[in-house]
Amino acid sequence: MAYQETLQFHTRGRSTLEITGEVGRVVQASGIDTGIAHVFVQHTSCSLLLTENADPAVRHDLETLARRWAPDGDPAYRHDDEGDDDMAAHARAVLAGCSASIPVGGGRLLLGTWQGLFLWEHRSRPHERRVVVTVCG
């Protein structure tokens, strides 16, 4: 059995947005008791991040690291069609990933105590983002 929904999110620009609750509601709506939830973002300049949800300093520090890995406006970049953050956003998305698979049990996401699912926007301006949630069981 499979169930699928596409969720829409509006980001504020470079930041993280917790989407655990919205994905959890899709899992509940699926009616699937045991299985897997696959979550996929349909864009190349943002990521999905499964990380600590209790201390926002963790996500702040991850952004600090991402700025080191892929700085905006590097003169070595050839792809800058949409601004100084363009190629950096693509690189960060490749490094952080665009999907997550989370076990489902008892009709809910089986996340650890301090785990949350976040949409990580790598562009400096706000964007509309689509996230596909597929629940199989």
PDB file of C-alpha atoms in Angstrom:
ATOM      1  CA  MET A   1       0.000   0.000   0.000  1.00  0.00           C
ATOM      2  CA  ALA A   2       1.278   3.500  -0.815  1.00  0.00           C
ATOM      3  CA  TYR A   3       0.086   7.036  -0.174  1.00  0.00           C
ATOM      4  CA  GLN A   4       1.550  10.274  -1.507  1.00  0.00           C
ATOM      5  CA  GLU A   5       1.083  14.002  -0.961  1.00  0.00           C
ATOM      6  CA  THR A   6       2.983  17.068  -2.107  1.00  0.00           C
ATOM      7  CA  LEU A   7       3.401  19.792   0.489  1.00  0.00           C
ATOM      8  CA  GLN A   8       4.144  23.451  -0.267  1.00  0.00           C
ATOM      9  CA  PHE A   9       6.300  25.659   1.917  1.00  0.00           C
ATOM     10  CA  HIS A  10       7.300  29.316   1.770  1.00  0.00           C
ATOM     11  CA  THR A  11      10.842  29.902   3.011  1.00  0.00           C
ATOM     12  CA  ARG A  12      12.150  33.164   4.444  1.00  0.00           C
ATOM     13  CA  GLY A  13      15.445  32.914   2.604  1.00  0.00           C
ATOM     14  CA  ARG A  14      18.553  31.220   3.935  1.00  0.00           C
ATOM     15  CA  SER A  15      17.331  29.421   7.055  1.00  0.00           C
ATOM     16  CA  THR A  16      15.764  26.202   8.273  1.00  0.00           C
ATOM     17  CA  LEU A  17      12.054  25.502   8.552  1.00  0.00           C
ATOM     18  CA  GLU A  18      10.862  22.575  10.672  1.00  0.00           C
ATOM     19  CA  ILE A  19       8.437  20.391   8.692  1.00  0.00           C
ATOM     20  CA  THR A  20       8.201  17.398  11.058  1.00  0.00           C
ATOM     21  CA  GLY A  21       4.575  18.136  11.964  1.00  0.00           C
ATOM     22  CA  GLU A  22       3.387  18.500   8.371  1.00  0.00           C
ATOM     23  CA  VAL A  23       5.120  15.285   7.305  1.00  0.00           C
ATOM     24  CA  GLY A  24       3.689  13.540  10.376  1.00  0.00           C
ATOM     25  CA  ARG A  25       0.176  14.608   9.362  1.00  0.00           C
ATOM     26  CA  VAL A  26       0.704  13.032   5.923  1.00  0.00           C
ATOM     27  CA  VAL A  27       1.775   9.793   7.616  1.00  0.00           C
ATOM     28  CA  GLN A  28      -1.377   9.832   9.766  1.00  0.00           C
ATOM     29  CA  ALA A  29      -3.574  10.575   6.738  1.00  0.00           C
ATOM     30  CA  SER A  30      -2.038   7.627   4.881  1.00  0.00           C
ATOM     31  CA  GLY A  31      -3.602   5.123   7.258  1.00  0.00           C
ATOM     32  CA  ILE A  32      -0.394   3.074   7.079  1.00  0.00           C
ATOM     33  CA  ASP A  33       0.568   1.595  10.439  1.00  0.00           C
ATOM     34  CA  THR A  34       4.019   0.167   9.675  1.00  0.00           C
ATOM     35  CA  GLY A  35       6.356   1.091   6.857  1.00  0.00           C
ATOM     36  CA  ILE A  36       8.536   3.913   5.636  1.00  0.00           C
ATOM     37  CA  ALA A  37       8.030   7.584   4.849  1.00  0.00           C
ATOM     38  CA  HIS A  38      10.189   8.895   2.042  1.00  0.00           C
ATOM     39  CA  VAL A  39      10.482  12.685   1.918  1.00  0.00           C
ATOM     40  CA  PHE A  40      11.902  14.397  -1.189  1.00  0.00           C
ATOM     41  CA  VAL A  41      12.387  18.072  -2.025  1.00  0.00           C
ATOM     42  CA  GLN A  42      11.843  18.904  -5.717  1.00  0.00           C
ATOM     43  CA  HIS A  43      14.487  21.623  -5.964  1.00  0.00           C
ATOM     44  CA  THR A  44      18.256  21.938  -6.473  1.00  0.00           C
ATOM     45  CA  SER A  45      19.029  24.839  -4.145  1.00  0.00           C
ATOM     46  CA  CYS A  46      17.556  23.633  -0.851  1.00  0.00           C
ATOM     47  CA  SER A  47      17.893  20.464   1.229  1.00  0.00           C
ATOM     48  CA  LEU A  48      16.158  18.213   3.693  1.00  0.00           C
ATOM     49  CA  LEU A  49      17.875  17.897   7.018  1.00  0.00           C
ATOM     50  CA  LEU A  50      17.252  15.389   9.798  1.00  0.00           C
ATOM     51  CA  THR A  51      18.856  16.923  12.878  1.00  0.00           C
ATOM     52  CA  GLU A  52      18.373  18.061  16.447  1.00  0.00           C
ATOM     53  CA  ASN A  53      15.146  19.978  17.019  1.00  0.00           C
ATOM     54  CA  ALA A  54      15.713  21.118  20.609  1.00  0.00           C
ATOM     55  CA  ASP A  55      18.589  23.583  20.315  1.00  0.00           C
ATOM     56  CA  PRO A  56      18.453  26.049  17.381  1.00  0.00           C
ATOM     57  CA  ALA A  57      22.201  26.659  17.855  1.00  0.00           C
ATOM     58  CA  VAL A  58      22.785  23.321  16.078  1.00  0.00           C
ATOM     59  CA  ARG A  59      21.157  24.617  12.877  1.00  0.00           C
ATOM     60  CA  HIS A  60      22.961  27.950  13.226  1.00  0.00           C
ATOM     61  CA  ASP A  61      26.274  26.098  13.460  1.00  0.00           C
ATOM     62  CA  LEU A  62      25.391  23.954  10.436  1.00  0.00           C
ATOM     63  CA  GLU A  63      24.791  27.151   8.448  1.00  0.00           C
ATOM     64  CA  THR A  64      28.199  28.408   9.599  1.00  0.00           C
ATOM     65  CA  LEU A  65      29.790  25.201   8.318  1.00  0.00           C
ATOM     66  CA  ALA A  66      27.893  25.403   5.008  1.00  0.00           C
ATOM     67  CA  ARG A  67      29.260  28.919   4.451  1.00  0.00           C
ATOM     68  CA  ARG A  68      32.759  27.469   4.781  1.00  0.00           C
ATOM     69  CA  TRP A  69      32.046  24.511   2.466  1.00  0.00           C
ATOM     70  CA  ALA A  70      30.382  26.605  -0.248  1.00  0.00           C
ATOM     71  CA  PRO A  71      30.864  30.346   0.143  1.00  0.00           C
ATOM     72  CA  ASP A  72      28.718  32.788  -1.808  1.00  0.00           C
ATOM     73  CA  GLY A  73      30.356  34.618  -4.702  1.00  0.00           C
ATOM     74  CA  ASP A  74      33.470  32.475  -5.045  1.00  0.00           C
ATOM     75  CA  PRO A  75      35.242  33.822  -8.159  1.00  0.00           C
ATOM     76  CA  ALA A  76      35.978  30.228  -9.255  1.00  0.00           C
ATOM     77  CA  TYR A  77      32.257  29.577  -9.812  1.00  0.00           C
ATOM     78  CA  ARG A  78      31.042  29.699 -13.412  1.00  0.00           C
ATOM     79  CA  HIS A  79      27.329  29.316 -12.572  1.00  0.00           C
ATOM     80  CA  ASP A  80      26.039  32.593 -11.143  1.00  0.00           C
ATOM     81  CA  ASP A  81      22.998  33.239 -13.339  1.00  0.00           C
ATOM     82  CA  GLU A  82      20.775  34.098 -10.376  1.00  0.00           C
ATOM     83  CA  GLY A  83      23.291  35.898  -8.177  1.00  0.00           C
ATOM     84  CA  ASP A  84      26.249  35.342  -5.881  1.00  0.00           C
ATOM     85  CA  ASP A  85      24.372  32.713  -3.858  1.00  0.00           C
ATOM     86  CA  ASP A  86      23.375  30.617  -6.912  1.00  0.00           C
ATOM     87  CA  MET A  87      26.207  28.087  -7.200  1.00  0.00           C
ATOM     88  CA  ALA A  88      26.796  28.039  -3.452  1.00  0.00           C
ATOM     89  CA  ALA A  89      23.136  27.025  -2.956  1.00  0.00           C
ATOM     90  CA  HIS A  90      23.469  24.165  -5.459  1.00  0.00           C
ATOM     91  CA  ALA A  91      26.673  22.933  -3.816  1.00  0.00           C
ATOM     92  CA  ARG A  92      25.134  23.032  -0.335  1.00  0.00           C
ATOM     93  CA  ALA A  93      22.118  21.077  -1.605  1.00  0.00           C
ATOM     94  CA  VAL A  94      24.394  18.387  -3.056  1.00  0.00           C
ATOM     95  CA  LEU A  95      26.339  18.137   0.213  1.00  0.00           C
ATOM     96  CA  ALA A  96      23.289  18.082   2.508  1.00  0.00           C
ATOM     97  CA  GLY A  97      20.959  15.979   0.326  1.00  0.00           C
ATOM     98  CA  CYS A  98      17.441  16.206  -1.020  1.00  0.00           C
ATOM     99  CA  SER A  99      15.665  13.277   0.636  1.00  0.00           C
ATOM    100  CA  ALA A 100      15.170  11.378   3.860  1.00  0.00           C
ATOM    101  CA  SER A 101      13.636   8.009   4.684  1.00  0.00           C
ATOM    102  CA  ILE A 102      12.057   7.677   8.117  1.00  0.00           C
ATOM    103  CA  PRO A 103      10.538   4.512   9.581  1.00  0.00           C
ATOM    104  CA  VAL A 104       6.824   4.524  10.377  1.00  0.00           C
ATOM    105  CA  GLY A 105       5.354   2.553  13.277  1.00  0.00           C
ATOM    106  CA  GLY A 106       2.016   2.824  15.002  1.00  0.00           C
ATOM    107  CA  GLY A 107       0.956   5.221  12.247  1.00  0.00           C
ATOM    108  CA  ARG A 108       3.576   7.831  13.159  1.00  0.00           C
ATOM    109  CA  LEU A 109       7.145   8.821  12.338  1.00  0.00           C
ATOM    110  CA  LEU A 110       9.625   6.887  14.469  1.00  0.00           C
ATOM    111  CA  LEU A 111      12.023   9.741  15.121  1.00  0.00           C
ATOM    112  CA  GLY A 112      14.398   9.903  18.055  1.00  0.00           C
ATOM    113  CA  THR A 113      13.716  12.138  21.029  1.00  0.00           C
ATOM    114  CA  TRP A 114      15.664  15.114  19.690  1.00  0.00           C
ATOM    115  CA  GLN A 115      15.218  14.556  15.950  1.00  0.00           C
ATOM    116  CA  GLY A 116      13.295  16.824  13.632  1.00  0.00           C
ATOM    117  CA  LEU A 117      12.953  17.146   9.866  1.00  0.00           C
ATOM    118  CA  PHE A 118      13.837  20.536   8.395  1.00  0.00           C
ATOM    119  CA  LEU A 119      13.666  22.169   5.003  1.00  0.00           C
ATOM    120  CA  TRP A 120      17.017  23.952   4.651  1.00  0.00           C
ATOM    121  CA  GLU A 121      16.824  26.914   2.293  1.00  0.00           C
ATOM    122  CA  HIS A 122      20.201  27.736   0.747  1.00  0.00           C
ATOM    123  CA  ARG A 123      19.145  30.783  -1.306  1.00  0.00           C
ATOM    124  CA  SER A 124      19.294  34.216   0.301  1.00  0.00           C
ATOM    125  CA  ARG A 125      15.801  35.236  -0.906  1.00  0.00           C
ATOM    126  CA  PRO A 126      12.449  33.615   0.003  1.00  0.00           C
ATOM    127  CA  HIS A 127      11.228  30.780  -2.224  1.00  0.00           C
ATOM    128  CA  GLU A 128       8.220  28.513  -2.652  1.00  0.00           C
ATOM    129  CA  ARG A 129       9.301  24.887  -2.176  1.00  0.00           C
ATOM    130  CA  ARG A 130       7.573  21.563  -2.886  1.00  0.00           C
ATOM    131  CA  VAL A 131       8.199  18.488  -0.771  1.00  0.00           C
ATOM    132  CA  VAL A 132       6.833  15.091  -1.830  1.00  0.00           C
ATOM    133  CA  VAL A 133       5.972  12.661   0.988  1.00  0.00           C
ATOM    134  CA  THR A 134       5.458   9.018  -0.002  1.00  0.00           C
ATOM    135  CA  VAL A 135       4.377   6.545   2.675  1.00  0.00           C
ATOM    136  CA  CYS A 136       4.695   2.828   1.902  1.00  0.00           C
ATOM    137  CA  GLY A 137       3.717  -0.073   4.119  1.00  0.00           C
TER     138      GLY A 137
END
